[in-house]
Amino acid sequence: MDNIQRILLSSKHFIPFAGYILKITHLPQNYTSVSQFLNLFTLEFKRSILDIRFLNNFVLSKTDTSRLLEWVQFHVPKIKSRNKQMFEISIRRSIYLWIDPIQRIMRIINFYPKLKMNLRNGPHNVLLLT
């Protein structure tokens, strides 16, 4: 069993126990309210936040990675449209290229176009603009 599976397994046992001890009301078999009350986030959510923070620092030149700049392609529209994609993502025909970290980060930003990219103090500051 690898470390990620151990963390997920321990969180599956901890969150219901914490909800019971702290008497947090929640729906049966749904512990999202307990997680939100305790400010606990999933590993997938934390990874997306770290990806976005990295890309934010990368685009604002806070991270000195000139070689990575070759991999990032900004979307420049030729005509005025409603398409608000920030990055141009080429079509990948292989799963190995699909899980490329830079491509994954750009897909996250393109999928959530209203995501505020100024993330300084952690996952609790992620805001979707409405």
XYZ file of C-alpha atoms in Angstrom:
130
model
C 0.000 0.000 0.000
C 1.536 3.308 -1.034
C 1.465 6.531 0.969
C -1.438 8.139 -0.891
C -3.678 5.144 -0.234
C -2.713 5.184 3.442
C -3.588 8.865 3.757
C -6.932 8.344 2.024
C -7.729 5.337 4.210
C -6.889 7.169 7.424
C -8.975 10.178 6.372
C -11.935 7.871 5.638
C -11.778 6.664 9.236
C -10.956 9.999 10.858
C -13.663 12.186 9.324
C -16.677 10.082 10.471
C -15.107 9.720 13.925
C -14.483 13.472 14.190
C -18.046 14.184 13.061
C -19.383 11.863 15.761
C -17.173 13.238 18.555
C -17.741 16.903 17.655
C -21.468 16.275 17.036
C -21.406 17.836 13.579
C -24.687 17.262 11.776
C -24.312 15.636 8.365
C -26.241 13.454 5.986
C -25.693 9.700 6.312
C -22.580 8.582 4.409
C -21.882 12.183 3.338
C -19.061 13.760 5.315
C -18.415 16.856 3.208
C -19.939 19.110 5.876
C -17.566 17.594 8.456
C -14.591 18.140 6.145
C -15.614 21.736 5.501
C -16.118 22.402 9.208
C -12.633 21.061 9.979
C -11.068 22.776 6.914
C -9.841 19.446 5.515
C -9.375 19.183 1.769
C -8.880 16.187 -0.490
C -5.453 15.448 -1.920
C -6.748 16.078 -5.426
C -7.998 19.537 -4.438
C -4.701 20.390 -2.732
C -2.757 19.288 -5.805
C -4.905 21.475 -8.070
C -4.329 24.464 -5.795
C -0.579 23.907 -5.780
C -0.640 23.558 -9.567
C -2.503 26.837 -9.931
C -0.194 28.611 -7.499
C 2.821 27.353 -9.427
C 1.373 28.547 -12.720
C 0.479 31.895 -11.174
C 4.061 32.388 -9.967
C 5.348 31.133 -13.291
C 3.288 33.560 -15.372
C 4.106 36.493 -13.070
C 7.849 35.643 -13.323
C 8.194 34.949 -9.608
C 9.637 31.558 -10.514
C 12.704 31.654 -12.729
C 11.992 28.845 -15.176
C 12.755 30.092 -18.647
C 12.946 26.562 -20.068
C 9.387 25.815 -19.002
C 8.172 28.898 -20.820
C 8.626 26.988 -24.075
C 5.916 24.550 -22.981
C 3.262 27.153 -22.166
C 1.286 28.487 -25.101
C -1.041 31.399 -24.454
C -4.305 31.504 -26.348
C -4.479 34.601 -28.559
C -7.902 34.855 -30.209
C -7.961 35.940 -33.837
C -11.509 37.237 -33.605
C -13.604 38.554 -30.750
C -15.446 35.636 -29.171
C -16.793 34.387 -25.874
C -14.000 31.879 -25.549
C -12.083 32.864 -22.419
C -9.390 30.204 -22.491
C -6.093 31.488 -21.228
C -3.888 28.724 -22.640
C -3.683 26.917 -25.952
C -3.583 23.178 -25.344
C -2.574 20.915 -28.183
C -4.378 17.622 -28.721
C -2.612 14.692 -27.096
C -3.084 11.196 -28.434
C -1.269 9.381 -25.646
C -2.026 8.950 -21.954
C 1.580 9.761 -21.119
C 1.235 13.181 -22.671
C -2.197 13.628 -21.085
C -0.760 13.438 -17.550
C 2.015 15.902 -18.288
C 2.039 18.345 -15.317
C 2.184 21.543 -17.381
C -0.668 20.369 -19.611
C -2.685 19.336 -16.543
C -2.240 22.767 -14.968
C -3.267 24.567 -18.147
C -6.366 22.346 -18.475
C -7.385 23.218 -14.901
C -7.108 26.935 -15.597
C -8.989 26.627 -18.901
C -11.725 24.519 -17.319
C -12.326 27.076 -14.560
C -12.009 30.380 -16.437
C -13.454 32.362 -13.535
C -10.883 31.008 -11.114
C -8.995 33.776 -9.439
C -5.301 33.088 -9.973
C -4.043 35.112 -7.033
C -3.573 32.369 -4.422
C -1.281 33.425 -1.649
C -2.394 31.897 1.645
C -3.526 28.416 0.741
C -6.584 26.486 -0.408
C -9.081 28.439 1.680
C -8.475 31.529 -0.485
C -9.583 29.973 -3.757
C -12.488 32.032 -5.027
C -14.670 31.614 -8.052
C -15.711 34.984 -9.386
C -19.438 35.265 -10.038
